[in-house]
XYZ file of C-alpha atoms in Angstrom:
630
model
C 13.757 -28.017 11.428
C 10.967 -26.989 9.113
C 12.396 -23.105 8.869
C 15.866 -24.544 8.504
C 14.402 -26.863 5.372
C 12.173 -23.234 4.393
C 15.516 -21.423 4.477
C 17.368 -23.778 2.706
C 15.097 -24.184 -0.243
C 14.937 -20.060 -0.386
C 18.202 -19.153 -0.110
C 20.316 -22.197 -0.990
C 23.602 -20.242 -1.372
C 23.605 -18.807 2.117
C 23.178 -21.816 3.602
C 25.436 -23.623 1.318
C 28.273 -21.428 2.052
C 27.785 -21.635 6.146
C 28.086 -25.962 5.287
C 31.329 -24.999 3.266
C 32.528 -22.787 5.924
C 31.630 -25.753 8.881
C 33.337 -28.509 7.087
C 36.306 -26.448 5.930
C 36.824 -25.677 9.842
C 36.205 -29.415 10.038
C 38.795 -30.682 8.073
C 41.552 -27.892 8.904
C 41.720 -29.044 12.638
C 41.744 -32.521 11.537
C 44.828 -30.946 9.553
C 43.704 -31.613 6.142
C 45.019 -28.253 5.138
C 45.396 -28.901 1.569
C 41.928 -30.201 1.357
C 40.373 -27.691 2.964
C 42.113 -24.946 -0.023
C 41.085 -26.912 -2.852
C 37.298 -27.021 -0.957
C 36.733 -24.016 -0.122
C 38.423 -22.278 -3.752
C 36.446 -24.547 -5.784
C 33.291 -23.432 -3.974
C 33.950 -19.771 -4.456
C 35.130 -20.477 -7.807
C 31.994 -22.437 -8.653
C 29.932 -19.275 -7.073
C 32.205 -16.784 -8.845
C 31.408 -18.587 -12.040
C 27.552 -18.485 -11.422
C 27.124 -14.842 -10.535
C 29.620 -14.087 -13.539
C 27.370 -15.633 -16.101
C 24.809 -13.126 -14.268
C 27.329 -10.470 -14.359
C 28.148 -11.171 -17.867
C 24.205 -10.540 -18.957
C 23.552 -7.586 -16.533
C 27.067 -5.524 -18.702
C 25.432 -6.744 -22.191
C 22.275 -4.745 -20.393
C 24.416 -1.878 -19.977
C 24.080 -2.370 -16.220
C 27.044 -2.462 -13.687
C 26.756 -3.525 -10.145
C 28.600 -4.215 -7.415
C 28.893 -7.721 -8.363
C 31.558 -6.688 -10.384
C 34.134 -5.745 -7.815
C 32.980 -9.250 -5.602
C 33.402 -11.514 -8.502
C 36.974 -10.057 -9.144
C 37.621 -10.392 -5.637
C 36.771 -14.135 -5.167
C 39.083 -14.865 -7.974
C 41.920 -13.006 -6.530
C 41.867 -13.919 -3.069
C 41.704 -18.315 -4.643
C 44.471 -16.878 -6.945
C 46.730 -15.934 -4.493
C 45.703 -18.659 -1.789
C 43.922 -16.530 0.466
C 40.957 -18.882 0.446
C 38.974 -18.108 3.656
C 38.984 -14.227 2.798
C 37.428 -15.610 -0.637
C 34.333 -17.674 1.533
C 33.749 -14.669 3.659
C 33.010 -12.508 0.213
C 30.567 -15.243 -1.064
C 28.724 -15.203 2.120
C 28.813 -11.260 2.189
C 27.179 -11.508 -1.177
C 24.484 -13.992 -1.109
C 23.747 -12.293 2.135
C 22.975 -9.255 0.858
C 20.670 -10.301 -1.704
C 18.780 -12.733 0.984
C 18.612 -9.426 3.205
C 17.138 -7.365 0.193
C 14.532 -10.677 0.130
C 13.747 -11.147 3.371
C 12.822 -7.490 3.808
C 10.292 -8.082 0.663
C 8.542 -11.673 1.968
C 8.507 -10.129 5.728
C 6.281 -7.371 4.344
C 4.356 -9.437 2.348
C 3.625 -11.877 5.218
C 2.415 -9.346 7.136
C -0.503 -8.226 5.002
C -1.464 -11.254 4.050
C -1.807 -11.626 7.492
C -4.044 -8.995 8.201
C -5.836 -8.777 4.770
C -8.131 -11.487 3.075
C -9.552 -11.562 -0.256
C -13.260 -10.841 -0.794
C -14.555 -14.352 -1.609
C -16.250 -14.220 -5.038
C -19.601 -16.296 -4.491
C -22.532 -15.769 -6.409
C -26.327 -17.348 -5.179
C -28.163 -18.656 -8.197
C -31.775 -19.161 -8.402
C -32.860 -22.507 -10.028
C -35.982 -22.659 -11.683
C -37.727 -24.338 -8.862
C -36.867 -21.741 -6.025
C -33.707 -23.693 -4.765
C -30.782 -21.348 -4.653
C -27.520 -23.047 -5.067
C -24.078 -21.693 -3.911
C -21.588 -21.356 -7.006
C -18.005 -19.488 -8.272
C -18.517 -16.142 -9.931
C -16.891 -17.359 -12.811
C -19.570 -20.073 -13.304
C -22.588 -17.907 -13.824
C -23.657 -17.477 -17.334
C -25.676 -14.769 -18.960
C -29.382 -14.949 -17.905
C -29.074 -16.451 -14.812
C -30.785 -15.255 -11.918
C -28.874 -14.016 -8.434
C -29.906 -13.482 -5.132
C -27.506 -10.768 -3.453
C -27.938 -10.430 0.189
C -27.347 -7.264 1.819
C -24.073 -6.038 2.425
C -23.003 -8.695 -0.357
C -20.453 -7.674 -3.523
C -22.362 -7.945 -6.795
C -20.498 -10.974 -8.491
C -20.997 -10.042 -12.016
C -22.547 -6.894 -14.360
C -26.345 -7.529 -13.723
C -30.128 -6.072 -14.335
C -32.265 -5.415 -10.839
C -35.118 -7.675 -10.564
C -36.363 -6.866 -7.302
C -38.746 -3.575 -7.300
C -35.944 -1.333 -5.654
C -32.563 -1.769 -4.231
C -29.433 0.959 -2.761
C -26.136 0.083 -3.716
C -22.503 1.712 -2.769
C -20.859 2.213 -5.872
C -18.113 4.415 -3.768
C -15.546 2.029 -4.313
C -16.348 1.500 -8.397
C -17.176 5.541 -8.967
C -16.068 7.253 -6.278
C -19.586 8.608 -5.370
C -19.916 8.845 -2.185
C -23.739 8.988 -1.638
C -25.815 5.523 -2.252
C -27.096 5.237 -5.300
C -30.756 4.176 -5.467
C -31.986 1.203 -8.512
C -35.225 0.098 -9.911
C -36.928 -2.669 -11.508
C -34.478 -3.541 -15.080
C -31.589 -0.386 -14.001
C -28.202 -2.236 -14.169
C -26.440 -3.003 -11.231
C -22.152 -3.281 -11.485
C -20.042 -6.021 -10.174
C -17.986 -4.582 -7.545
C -20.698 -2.283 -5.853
C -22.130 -3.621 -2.441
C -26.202 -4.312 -2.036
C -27.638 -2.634 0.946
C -29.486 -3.935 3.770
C -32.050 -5.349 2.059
C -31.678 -8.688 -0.030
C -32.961 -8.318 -3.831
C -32.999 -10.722 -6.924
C -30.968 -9.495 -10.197
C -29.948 -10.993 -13.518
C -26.651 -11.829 -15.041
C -25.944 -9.412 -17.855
C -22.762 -10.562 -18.311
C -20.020 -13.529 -17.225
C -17.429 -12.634 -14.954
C -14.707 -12.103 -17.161
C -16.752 -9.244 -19.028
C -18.015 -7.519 -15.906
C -16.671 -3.827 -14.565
C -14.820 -5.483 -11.881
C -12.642 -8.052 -13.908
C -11.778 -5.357 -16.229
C -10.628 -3.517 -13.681
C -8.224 -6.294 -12.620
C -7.155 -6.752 -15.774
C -6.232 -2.697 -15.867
C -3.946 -3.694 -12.573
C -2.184 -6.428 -14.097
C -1.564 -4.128 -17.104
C -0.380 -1.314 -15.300
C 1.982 -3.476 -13.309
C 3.863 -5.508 -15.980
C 4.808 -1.888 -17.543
C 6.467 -0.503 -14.191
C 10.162 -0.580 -15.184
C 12.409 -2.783 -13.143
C 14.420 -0.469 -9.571
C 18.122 -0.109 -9.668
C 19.490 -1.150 -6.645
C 20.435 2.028 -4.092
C 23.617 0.185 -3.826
C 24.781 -0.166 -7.510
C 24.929 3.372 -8.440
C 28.007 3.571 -7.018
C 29.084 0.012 -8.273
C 30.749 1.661 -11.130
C 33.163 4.360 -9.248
C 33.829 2.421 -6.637
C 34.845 -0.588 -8.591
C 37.087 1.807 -11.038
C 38.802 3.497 -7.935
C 39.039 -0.247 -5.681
C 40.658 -1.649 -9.353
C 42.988 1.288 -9.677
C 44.562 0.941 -6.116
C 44.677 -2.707 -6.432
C 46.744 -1.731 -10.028
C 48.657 0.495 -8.496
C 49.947 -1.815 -5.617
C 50.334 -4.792 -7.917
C 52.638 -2.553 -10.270
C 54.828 -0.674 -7.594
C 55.666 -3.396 -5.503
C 55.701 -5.915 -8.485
C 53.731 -8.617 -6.140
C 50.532 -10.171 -6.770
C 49.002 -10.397 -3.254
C 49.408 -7.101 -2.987
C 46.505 -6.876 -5.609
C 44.772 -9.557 -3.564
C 44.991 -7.992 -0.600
C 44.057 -4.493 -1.730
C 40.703 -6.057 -2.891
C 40.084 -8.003 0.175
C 39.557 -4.894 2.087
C 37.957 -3.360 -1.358
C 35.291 -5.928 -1.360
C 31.670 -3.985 -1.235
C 29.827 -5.678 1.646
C 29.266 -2.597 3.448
C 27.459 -1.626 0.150
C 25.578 -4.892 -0.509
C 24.590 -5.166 3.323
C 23.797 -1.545 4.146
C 21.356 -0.468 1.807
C 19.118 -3.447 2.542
C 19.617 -3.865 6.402
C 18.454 0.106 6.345
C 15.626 -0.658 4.189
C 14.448 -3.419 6.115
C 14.414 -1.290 9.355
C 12.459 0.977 7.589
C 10.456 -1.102 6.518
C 9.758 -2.544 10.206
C 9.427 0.972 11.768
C 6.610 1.582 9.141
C 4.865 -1.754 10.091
C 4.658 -0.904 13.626
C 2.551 2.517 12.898
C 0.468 0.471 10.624
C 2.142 1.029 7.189
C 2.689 -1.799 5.340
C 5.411 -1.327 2.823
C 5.645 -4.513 0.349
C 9.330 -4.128 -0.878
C 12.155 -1.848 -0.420
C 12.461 -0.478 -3.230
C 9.458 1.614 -2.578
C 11.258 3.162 0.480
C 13.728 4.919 -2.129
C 10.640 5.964 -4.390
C 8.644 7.019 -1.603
C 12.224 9.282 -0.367
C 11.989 11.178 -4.313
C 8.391 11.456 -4.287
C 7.291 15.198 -6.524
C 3.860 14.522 -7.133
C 0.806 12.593 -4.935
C -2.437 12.209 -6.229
C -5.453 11.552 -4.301
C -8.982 9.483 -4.559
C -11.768 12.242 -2.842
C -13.996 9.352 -1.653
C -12.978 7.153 1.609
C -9.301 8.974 1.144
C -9.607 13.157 1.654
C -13.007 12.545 2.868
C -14.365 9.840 5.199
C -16.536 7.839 2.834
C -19.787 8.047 4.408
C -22.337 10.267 5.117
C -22.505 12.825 8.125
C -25.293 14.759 9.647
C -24.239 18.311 8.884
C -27.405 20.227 9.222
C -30.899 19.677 11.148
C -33.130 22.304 9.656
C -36.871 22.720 11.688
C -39.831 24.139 10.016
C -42.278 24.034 12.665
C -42.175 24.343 16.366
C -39.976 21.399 17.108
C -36.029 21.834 18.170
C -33.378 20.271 15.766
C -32.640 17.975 18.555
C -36.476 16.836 18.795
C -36.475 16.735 15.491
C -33.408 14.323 14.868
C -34.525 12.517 17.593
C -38.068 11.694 15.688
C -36.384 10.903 12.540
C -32.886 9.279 14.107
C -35.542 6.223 16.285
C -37.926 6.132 12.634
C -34.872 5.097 10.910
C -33.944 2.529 13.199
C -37.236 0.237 11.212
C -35.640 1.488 7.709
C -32.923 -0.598 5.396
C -31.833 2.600 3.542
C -28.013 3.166 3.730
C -28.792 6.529 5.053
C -30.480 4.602 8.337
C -27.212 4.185 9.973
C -25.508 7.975 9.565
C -29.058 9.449 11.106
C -29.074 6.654 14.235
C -25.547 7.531 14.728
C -26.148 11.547 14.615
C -28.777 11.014 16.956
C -26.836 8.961 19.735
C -23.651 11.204 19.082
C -26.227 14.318 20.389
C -26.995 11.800 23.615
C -30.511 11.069 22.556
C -32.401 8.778 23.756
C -34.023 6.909 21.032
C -37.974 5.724 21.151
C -39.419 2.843 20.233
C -42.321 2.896 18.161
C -45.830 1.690 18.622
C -45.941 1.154 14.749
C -43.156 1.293 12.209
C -42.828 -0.078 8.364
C -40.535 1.108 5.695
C -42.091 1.848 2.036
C -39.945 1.415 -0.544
C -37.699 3.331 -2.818
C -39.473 6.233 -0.660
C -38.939 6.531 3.340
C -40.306 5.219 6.920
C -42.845 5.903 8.447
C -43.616 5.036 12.002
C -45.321 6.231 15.163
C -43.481 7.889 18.078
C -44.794 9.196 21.293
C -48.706 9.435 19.339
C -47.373 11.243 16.313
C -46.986 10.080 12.852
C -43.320 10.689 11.853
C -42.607 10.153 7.831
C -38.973 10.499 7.000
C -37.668 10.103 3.625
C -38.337 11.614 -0.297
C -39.031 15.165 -0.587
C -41.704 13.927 -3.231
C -43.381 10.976 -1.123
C -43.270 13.322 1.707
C -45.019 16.278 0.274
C -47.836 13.533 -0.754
C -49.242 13.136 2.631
C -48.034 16.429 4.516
C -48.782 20.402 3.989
C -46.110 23.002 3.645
C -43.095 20.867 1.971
C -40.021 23.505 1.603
C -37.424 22.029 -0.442
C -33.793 22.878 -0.267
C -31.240 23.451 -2.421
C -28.709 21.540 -1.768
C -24.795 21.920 -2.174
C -22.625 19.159 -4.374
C -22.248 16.084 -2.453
C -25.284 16.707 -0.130
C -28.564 14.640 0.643
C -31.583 15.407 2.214
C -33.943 13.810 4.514
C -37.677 15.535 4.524
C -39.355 14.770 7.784
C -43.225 15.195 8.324
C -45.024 14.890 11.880
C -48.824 14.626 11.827
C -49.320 15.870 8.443
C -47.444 18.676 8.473
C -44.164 19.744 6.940
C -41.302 19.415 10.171
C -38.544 20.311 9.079
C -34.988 18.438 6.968
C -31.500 17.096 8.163
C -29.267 16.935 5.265
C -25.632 14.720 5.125
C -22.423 15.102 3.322
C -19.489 13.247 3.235
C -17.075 15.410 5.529
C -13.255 16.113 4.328
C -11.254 14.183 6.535
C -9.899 16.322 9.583
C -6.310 15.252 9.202
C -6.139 16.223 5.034
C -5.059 19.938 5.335
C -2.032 19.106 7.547
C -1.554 15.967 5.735
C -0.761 17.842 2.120
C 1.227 20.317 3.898
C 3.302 18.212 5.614
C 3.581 16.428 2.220
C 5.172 19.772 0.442
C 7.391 20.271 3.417
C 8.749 16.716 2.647
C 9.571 17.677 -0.934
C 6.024 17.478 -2.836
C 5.745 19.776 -5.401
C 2.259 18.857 -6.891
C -0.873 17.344 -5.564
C -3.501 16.239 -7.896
C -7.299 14.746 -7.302
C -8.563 12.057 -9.406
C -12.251 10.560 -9.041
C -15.396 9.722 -10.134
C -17.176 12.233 -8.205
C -19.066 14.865 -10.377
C -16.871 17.839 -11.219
C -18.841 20.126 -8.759
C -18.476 17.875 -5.670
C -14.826 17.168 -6.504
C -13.558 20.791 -7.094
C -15.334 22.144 -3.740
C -12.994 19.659 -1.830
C -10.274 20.755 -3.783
C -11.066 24.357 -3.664
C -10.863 23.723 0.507
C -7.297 21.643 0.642
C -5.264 24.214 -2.452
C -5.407 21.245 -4.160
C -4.762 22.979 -8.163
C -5.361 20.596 -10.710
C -8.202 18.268 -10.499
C -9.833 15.387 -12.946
C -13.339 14.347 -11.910
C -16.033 12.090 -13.312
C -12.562 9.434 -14.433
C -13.029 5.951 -14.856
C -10.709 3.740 -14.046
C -8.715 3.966 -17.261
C -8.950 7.539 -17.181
C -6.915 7.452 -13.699
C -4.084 5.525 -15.053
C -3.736 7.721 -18.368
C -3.922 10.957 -15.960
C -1.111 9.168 -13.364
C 1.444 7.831 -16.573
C 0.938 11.664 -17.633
C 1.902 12.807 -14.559
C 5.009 15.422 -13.882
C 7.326 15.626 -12.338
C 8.164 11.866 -10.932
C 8.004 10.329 -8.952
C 4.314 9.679 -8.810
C 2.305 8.845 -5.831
C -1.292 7.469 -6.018
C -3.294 7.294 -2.966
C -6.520 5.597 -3.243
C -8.997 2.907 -0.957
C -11.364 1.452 -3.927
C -11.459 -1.018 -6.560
C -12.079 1.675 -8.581
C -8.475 2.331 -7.786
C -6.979 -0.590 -8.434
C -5.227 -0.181 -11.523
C -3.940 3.614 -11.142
C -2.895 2.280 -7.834
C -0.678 -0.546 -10.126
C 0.276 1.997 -12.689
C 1.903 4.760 -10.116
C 5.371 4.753 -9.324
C 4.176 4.593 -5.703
C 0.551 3.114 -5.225
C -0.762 3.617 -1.252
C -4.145 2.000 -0.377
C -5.942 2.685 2.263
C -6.851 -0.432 3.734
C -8.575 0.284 6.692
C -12.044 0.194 5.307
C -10.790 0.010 1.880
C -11.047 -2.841 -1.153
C -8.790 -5.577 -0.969
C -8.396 -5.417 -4.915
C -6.444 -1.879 -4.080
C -4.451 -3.215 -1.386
C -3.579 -6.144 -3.513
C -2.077 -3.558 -6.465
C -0.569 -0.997 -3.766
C 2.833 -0.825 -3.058
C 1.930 0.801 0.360
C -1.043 -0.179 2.703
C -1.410 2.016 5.164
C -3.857 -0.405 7.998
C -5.496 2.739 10.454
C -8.161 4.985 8.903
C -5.728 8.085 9.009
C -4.664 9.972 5.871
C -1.717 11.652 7.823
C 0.038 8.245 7.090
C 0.845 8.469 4.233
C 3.206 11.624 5.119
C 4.726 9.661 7.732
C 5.334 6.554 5.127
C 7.011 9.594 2.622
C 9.052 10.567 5.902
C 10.118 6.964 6.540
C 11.063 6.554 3.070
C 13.258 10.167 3.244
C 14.707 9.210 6.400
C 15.970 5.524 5.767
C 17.611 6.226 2.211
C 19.274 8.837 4.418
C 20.160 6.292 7.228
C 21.178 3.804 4.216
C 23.276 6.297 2.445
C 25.125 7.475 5.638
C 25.963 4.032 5.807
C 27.187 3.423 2.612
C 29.772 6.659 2.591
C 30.832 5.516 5.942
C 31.688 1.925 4.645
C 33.384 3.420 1.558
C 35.451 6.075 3.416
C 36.394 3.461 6.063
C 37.376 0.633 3.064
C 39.088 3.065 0.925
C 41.549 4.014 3.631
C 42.078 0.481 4.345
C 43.145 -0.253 0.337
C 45.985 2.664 0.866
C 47.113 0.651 4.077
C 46.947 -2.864 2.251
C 48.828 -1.106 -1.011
C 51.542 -0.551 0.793
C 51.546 -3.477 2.648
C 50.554 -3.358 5.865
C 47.630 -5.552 5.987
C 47.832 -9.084 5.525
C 44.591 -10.414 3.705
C 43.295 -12.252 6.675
C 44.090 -8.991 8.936
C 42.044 -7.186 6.367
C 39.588 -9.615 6.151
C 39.142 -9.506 9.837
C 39.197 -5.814 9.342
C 36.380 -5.951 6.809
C 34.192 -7.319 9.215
C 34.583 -4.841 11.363
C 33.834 -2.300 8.840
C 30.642 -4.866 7.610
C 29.366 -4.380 11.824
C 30.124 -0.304 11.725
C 28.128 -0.013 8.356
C 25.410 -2.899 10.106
C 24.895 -0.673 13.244
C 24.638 2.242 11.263
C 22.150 1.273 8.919
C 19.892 -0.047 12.305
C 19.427 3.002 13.338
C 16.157 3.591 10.865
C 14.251 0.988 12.873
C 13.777 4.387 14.388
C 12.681 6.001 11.032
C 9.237 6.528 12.086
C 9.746 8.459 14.953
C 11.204 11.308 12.689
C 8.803 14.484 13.173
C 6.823 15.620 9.808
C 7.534 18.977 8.895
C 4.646 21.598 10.400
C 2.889 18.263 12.231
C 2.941 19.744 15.357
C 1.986 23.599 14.203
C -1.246 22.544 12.145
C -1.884 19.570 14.882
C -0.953 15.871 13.139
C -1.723 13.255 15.360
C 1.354 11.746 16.932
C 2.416 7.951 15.385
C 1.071 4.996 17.389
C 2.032 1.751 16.917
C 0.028 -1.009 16.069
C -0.151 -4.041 18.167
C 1.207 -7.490 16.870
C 2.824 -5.525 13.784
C 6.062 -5.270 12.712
């Protein structure tokens, strides 16, 4: 009952015409005939009326749709007292446009679902030590903050505390954490480390880097001009050629049902119900390999797509440091030697801690527990393993209390870890953020689908960001962007349509401001899957060639449909001009031709089991589905 009450309140006409249609039946076998025409033709009247006015407003736009040819329809068929052809053309058309609906709100639902919104909470310091738990919005300027680790900076602040790491990745697009002192500002939007520190509020919410970067979304998506519907491009020819039949009948036999019963088989349902029944099997093949589309109008972008630009950090690379080199100086194997430094790090809070524990275990290492272990800030660890002194951390601090310090030099987008054992120089593992391994056959299966341009946009330093390009073919790059910057470079952007991939809030806007906007949400911000068009839910880059397939291979589907629907419906007008169909035969008939173009347009619930072009020659992983979507 509650769904029924939902459905009612969302799409009033539908239901309204199934009541019109159950009491019509009602009173006809009660044989009320006469009541039943005047019931049922006022009702389509009434509905003809309303979506005239609509009509009306969309030609004074300069727009013609389909709406057109159903409006004249519904007059003709009350005209001529062929009233239950005219209820079956209302319900055709409110249907549609609940379908096209439906499709949206199903797609919606099911990222809410599997989404939430970073809660905005910020922990203020009183003056007598208590720490109170308030909005972000109601800290004011001078207020003091505790942020514990792993926590989103609330608001633009100054660092208190004597040191603190912070992942601006998602604000910059640097991958590496960025290391603050005592009165160095800290952004809203980055994420504290592991170790809790006290800051102060340099500015409300409402000034801070992250609500200007909301405010660039909601900017960027109030200028996105409004879709045409796939449909109504052929709203115009079809209704001139349905019209001129209809004409021609009325005028050679010199009988006005003829016209009515020309139209009756000329009315577009298998155009309004194709196009969106297609879309929203696209739609749910996408869903179930983790691709949430929002609205179907993206499928038909997404089909066109010429150009895709792409984030570097957490999108063509994996967003967090890898070991990528263990470098000994003195007697000890790399394997000894990550082994020292990977059970040392296990006592430290730097970000770093976690990439060298993992490298270690990945190797099969046991790790060691230490006899003695403490972390000194802003500089390293130091503990004791086995009876030696290991120090991991600073070249600088390092070389303090050890002989024989070598540094390296180090490529764009590397770090280093300088290891000491006993007081001498052992030896440094160094980490990068690794491309991801999918990216090459992602872009290539992206130009086999059409793509004629790929562009990277980021806040990485120009030498980090053109080595990854340099490595994918990727030709035209802008690094060191802001947010702003992005959406300037995308709104720029030839030819069209655009496509912005992106996982950060930092991408937010440009993510709003694309034709196309995909997030990665996996491990992404919620700000960018909130702006996207397209949320793709695994931690797999070659999705977003599969959503571009999906999108190429339901317009197909939808426009298969549609030519079959108007083929079929334009040789029934020649039969009905010449009168041999009735209009309730060819109402009967249009139904018919409604389940053909129905049945056709189902078949891209399949869409996503299309092959990419080159997937299986440069090795794309084959689609899986995810469980409890779609």
């Amino acid at each position: 009952m509650d769904r029924f009450r939902a459905a009612a309140r969302r799409y009033p006409l539908v239901v309204a015409t199934f009541a019109v249609g159950a009491v019509a039946l009602v009173l006809t076998l009660l044989g009320f005939d006469t009541v039943t025409a005047w019931f049922v033709s006022l009702f389509a009247l009434a509905v003809a009326a309303r979506e005239g006015w609509s009509m009306i407003r969309s030609l004074v736009g300069g727009h013609v749709g389909l709406d057109v040819l159903a409006i004249t329809a519904i007059v003709a068929t009350v005209a001529v007292g062929e009233y239950w052809a005219s209820l079956v053309i209302v319900l055709m058309l409110s249907g549609g446009e609940a379908l096209e609906d439906l499709a949206s709100v199903r797609a919606q639902r099911e990222l809410n679902a599997l989404l939430t919104r970073v809660p905005q909470v910020a922990h203020r310091i009183a003056d007598d030590g208590e720490i109170e738990d308030i909005s972000a919005d109601e800290v004011a300027v001078g207020d003091r903050l505790l942020l514990r680790p792993a926590e989103l900076v609330p608001v633009d602040a100054e660092l208190l505390s004597p040191a603190g790491d912070f992942d601006e990745s998602s604000l910059t697009g640097e991958s590496m954490p960025v290391e603050k002192s005592t009165g160095e500002q800290v952004l809203s939007g980055s994420i504290n480390g592991a170790t809790a520190v006290e800051v102060r509020a340099t500015a409300v919410a409402s000034d801070s880097q992250y609500q200007r970067i909301v405010e660039l979304v909601r900017e960027a998506s109030q200028s996105k001009a409004p879709l045409v519907r796939l449909a109504d491009r052929y709203a115009l020819p079809f209704t001139i050629v349905s019209l001129a039949i209809a004409g021609a009948a009325w005028w050679m036999s010199g009988d006005p049902v003829r016209f009515a019963e020309v139209l009756v088989v000329a009315t577009p349902c298998p155009l309004l119900i194709a196009a969106p029944v297609a879309f929203m099997a696209g739609m749910s093949s996408a869903a179930k390999l983790g691709i949430v589309i929002k609205d179907a109008g993206t499928l038909e972008k997404l089909s066109r797509a010429r150009t895709v630009a792409f984030d570097k950090t957490g999108t063509l690379t994996h967003g967090r440091p890898e070991v990528v080199g263990v470098q000994p100086a003195d007697s000890l194997s790399s394997d000894r030697l990550l082994q020292l430094v990977g059970s040392a790090e296990r006592y430290s809070s730097h970000v770093l801690a976690q990439s060298l524990i993992a490298a270690t275990s990945d190797r099969g290492l046991e790790l060691i527990d230490a006899d003695d272990a403490r972390e000194v800030a802003t500089n390293g660890v130091r503990a004791e393993l086995d009876g030696h002194v290991v120090m991991a951390g600073k070249p600088g601090w390092v070389a303090d209390h050890a002989s024989g310090v070598q540094r390296l030099t180090l490529e764009s987008g590397e770090a280093a870890v300088y290891v000491a054992v006993d007081g001498r120089f052992a030896g440094t593992i160094t980490l990068r953020d690794r491309m991801r391994e999918e990216a090459p056959a992602t872009l290539d299966a992206l130009s086999g689908l059409g793509v004629r341009k790929t562009i990277m946009l980021t806040g990485d330093v120009r030498q980090t960001a053109q080595a990854v390009a340099d490595e994918l073919g990727i030709e035209e790059v802008h690094a060191e962007c802001l947010p702003a910057d992005k959406v300037e470079v995308v709104r720029a952007a030839t030819p069209r349509p655009v496509v912005m991939v992106g996982d950060g809030v930092n991408d937010a806007p440009v993510l709003a401001a694309a034709d196309v906007g995909i997030a990665m949400g996996a491990r992404g911000s919620t700000a960018a899957s909130e702006s996207a068009d397209v949320v793709i839910l695994l931690d797999d880059l070659s999705r977003v060639a599969r959503a571009v397939s999906i999108g190429h291979r339901t317009v197909a589907i939808a426009l298969q449909s549609i030519w079959l629907g108007i083929i079929i419906s334009v040789g029934l007008m020649f039969v009905a001009a010449f009168g041999y169909l009735p209009a309730i035969v060819g109402a009967t008939l249009q139904e018919v031709v409604d389940l053909i173009a129905i049945l056709g347009a189902l078949r891209a619930v399949r869409a996503g089991a299309a092959p990419l072009p080159h997937g299986a020659k440069y090795g794309l992983r084959a689609p899986q589905t995810v469980e409890g979507a779609g």
